[in-house]
C-alpha atoms as one frame of an Amber mdcrd trajectory, in Angstrom:
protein
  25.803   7.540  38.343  22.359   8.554  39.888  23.173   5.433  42.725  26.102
   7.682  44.066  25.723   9.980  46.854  28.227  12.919  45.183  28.505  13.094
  41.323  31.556  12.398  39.657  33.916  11.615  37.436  36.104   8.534  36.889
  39.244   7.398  34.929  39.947   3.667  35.352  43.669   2.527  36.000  45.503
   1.598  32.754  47.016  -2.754  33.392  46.297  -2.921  36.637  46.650  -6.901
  37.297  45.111  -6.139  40.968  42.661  -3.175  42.312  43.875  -0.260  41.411
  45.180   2.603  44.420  42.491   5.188  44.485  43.114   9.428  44.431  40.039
  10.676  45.091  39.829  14.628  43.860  38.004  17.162  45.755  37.388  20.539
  44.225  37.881  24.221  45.838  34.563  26.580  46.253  32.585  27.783  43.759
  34.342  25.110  41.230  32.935  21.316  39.552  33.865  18.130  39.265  35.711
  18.931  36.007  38.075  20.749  37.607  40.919  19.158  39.258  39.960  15.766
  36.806  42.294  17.931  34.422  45.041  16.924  36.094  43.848  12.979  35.422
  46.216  12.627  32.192  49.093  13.969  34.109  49.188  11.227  36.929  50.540
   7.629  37.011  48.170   5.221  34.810  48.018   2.605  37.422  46.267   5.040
  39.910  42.403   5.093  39.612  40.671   8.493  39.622  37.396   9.750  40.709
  36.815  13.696  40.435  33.805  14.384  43.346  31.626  17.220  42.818  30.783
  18.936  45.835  26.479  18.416  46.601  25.657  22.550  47.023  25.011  24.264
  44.083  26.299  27.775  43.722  24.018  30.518  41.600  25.215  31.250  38.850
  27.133  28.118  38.424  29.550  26.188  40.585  29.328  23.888  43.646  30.321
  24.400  47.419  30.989  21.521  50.084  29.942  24.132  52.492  28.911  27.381
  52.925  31.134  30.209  53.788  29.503  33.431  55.145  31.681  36.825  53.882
  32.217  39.040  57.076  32.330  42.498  56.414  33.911  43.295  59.567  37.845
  42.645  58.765  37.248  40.677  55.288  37.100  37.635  57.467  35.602  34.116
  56.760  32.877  31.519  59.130  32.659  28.581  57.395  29.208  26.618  58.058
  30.290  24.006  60.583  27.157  22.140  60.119  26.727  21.545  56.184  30.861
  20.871  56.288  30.225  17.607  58.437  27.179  16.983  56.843  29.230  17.001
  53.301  32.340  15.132  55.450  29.439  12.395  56.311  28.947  12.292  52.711
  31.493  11.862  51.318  32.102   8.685  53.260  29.116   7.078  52.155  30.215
   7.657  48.796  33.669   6.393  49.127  32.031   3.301  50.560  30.150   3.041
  47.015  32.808   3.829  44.794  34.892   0.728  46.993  32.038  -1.291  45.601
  31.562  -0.185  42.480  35.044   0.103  41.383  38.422  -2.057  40.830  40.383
  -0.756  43.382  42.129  -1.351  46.466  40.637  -0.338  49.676  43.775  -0.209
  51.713  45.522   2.394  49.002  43.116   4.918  48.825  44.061   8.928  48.803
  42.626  12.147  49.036  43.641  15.421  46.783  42.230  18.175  47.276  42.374
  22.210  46.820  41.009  24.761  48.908  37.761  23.630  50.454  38.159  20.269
  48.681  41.552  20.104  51.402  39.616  21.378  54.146  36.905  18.895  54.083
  40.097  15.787  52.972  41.538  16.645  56.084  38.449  16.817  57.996  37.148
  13.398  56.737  40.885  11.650  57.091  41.291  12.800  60.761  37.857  11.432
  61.786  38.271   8.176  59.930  41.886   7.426  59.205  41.893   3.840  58.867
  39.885   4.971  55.533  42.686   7.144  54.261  46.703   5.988  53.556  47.342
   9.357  52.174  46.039  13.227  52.138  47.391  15.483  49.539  45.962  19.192
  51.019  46.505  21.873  48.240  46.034  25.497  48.866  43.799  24.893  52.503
  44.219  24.639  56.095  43.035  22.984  59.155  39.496  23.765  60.868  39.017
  21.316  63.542  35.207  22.156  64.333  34.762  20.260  61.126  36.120  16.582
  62.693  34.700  14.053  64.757  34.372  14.634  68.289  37.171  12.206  69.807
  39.057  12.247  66.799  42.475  13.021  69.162  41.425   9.451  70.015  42.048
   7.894  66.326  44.467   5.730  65.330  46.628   7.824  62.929  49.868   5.904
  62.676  49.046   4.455  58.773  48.022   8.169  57.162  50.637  10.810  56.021
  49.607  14.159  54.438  51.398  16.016  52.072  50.475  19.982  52.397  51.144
  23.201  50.022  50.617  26.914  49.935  50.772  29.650  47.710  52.938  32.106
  49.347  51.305  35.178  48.013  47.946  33.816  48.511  45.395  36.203  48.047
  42.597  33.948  49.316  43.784  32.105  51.983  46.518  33.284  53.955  49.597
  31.396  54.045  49.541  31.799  57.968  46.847  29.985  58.023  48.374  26.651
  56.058  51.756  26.959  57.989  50.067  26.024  60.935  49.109  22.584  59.364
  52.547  21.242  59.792  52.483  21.679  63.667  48.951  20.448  64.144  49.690
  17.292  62.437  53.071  16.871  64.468  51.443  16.955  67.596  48.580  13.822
  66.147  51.530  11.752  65.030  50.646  12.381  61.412  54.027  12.276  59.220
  53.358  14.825  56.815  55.385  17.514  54.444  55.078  20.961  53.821  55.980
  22.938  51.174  55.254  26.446  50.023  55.502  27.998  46.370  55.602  31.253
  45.055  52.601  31.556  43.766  48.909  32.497  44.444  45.520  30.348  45.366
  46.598  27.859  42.443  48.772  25.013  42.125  51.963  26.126  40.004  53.746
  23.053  38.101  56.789  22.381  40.592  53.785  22.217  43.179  52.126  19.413
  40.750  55.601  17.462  40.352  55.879  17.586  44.063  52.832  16.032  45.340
  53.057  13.417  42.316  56.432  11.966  43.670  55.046  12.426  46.830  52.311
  10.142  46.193  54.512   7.680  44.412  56.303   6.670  46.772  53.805   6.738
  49.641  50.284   5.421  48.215
């Protein structure tokens, strides 16, 4: 794997007679690659899988997309703007070599991911979303700093996104997340929302959901 730009993890689709549709997994903060690739037994066999690990290593263990400075002035967050759009640049050269690499379809190709792993999805599909059919955005929100500069500009009418939120979440507010639905309305985006009762995790109706979700979309 030492050709890729992001390290990773990859489960090949089970009898697929053409190339596969791709989920591509991006983890939360401080997590690995290993992470949300647990959930790879639980989805469809026809889908292939490739679990990214985010490129900035976290002391003592752990790996960030980006860098989030703690505020101690109201327990706030600042995300670092920069290394986000550096990783969002990065991660589409490595989709680009994991097209070429791997058996699977170009034109079916979605992103899943939790906490900062939905952040940066959401910032990579809205600059480039004739690269993305589907976002599934777990337990995250929308920072537009992080996208393109004319991204208003893109194309949007062949992505749909698929949102959730803990409603007691601890970590980030659901506030933050219900604003999602509203953003995307106004870009065109068809997308769902849902909210659980649960914290900055993905409880199992949440898991069903986004499955079905993406069975019938991607």
């Amino acid at each position: 794997m030492a050709n890729f730009a992001l390290e990773h993890l990859y489960r090949p689709a089970v009898n697929a007679a053409e190339k596969a549709p791709l989920l591509v997994l991006l983890h939360g903060y401080g997590s690995d690659m290993n992470d949300l690739f647990s959930f790879a037994s639980e989805l469809p066999e026809q889908y292939a899988i490739i679990s990214a690990q985010a490129p900035h290593k976290m002391q003592p263990y752990g790996n960030a997309w980006y860098a989030i400075h703690w505020d101690q002035v109201g327990g706030g967050k600042f995300n670092d703007i920069e290394q986000a759009v550096a990783s969002r640049e990065l991660l589409g050269e490595f989709l680009e070599q994991v097209l070429e690499a791997y058996p699977v379809d170009p034109e079916r190709v979605a992103l899943v991911g939790f906490s900062q792993g939905t952040i940066l999805s959401f910032a990579y599909a809205l600059s480039y979303p004739q690269r993305i059919k589907c976002v599934v955005g777990l337990s995250g929100y929308i920072v537009e700093e992080m996208y393109a500069k004319n991204y208003r500009e893109n194309d949007f009418s062949g992505l749909k996104v698929y949102s959730s939120h803990g409603s007691v979440d601890a970590v980030i507010p659901v506030d933050w997340a219900r604003k999602t639905p509203g953003f995307l309305d106004e870009l065109g985006i068809p997308n769902v929302f849902s909210e659980f009762p649960v914290g900055h995790g993905v409880a199992p109706q949440n898991f069903y959901e986004f499955k079905a979700w993406l069975e019938k979309h991607l």
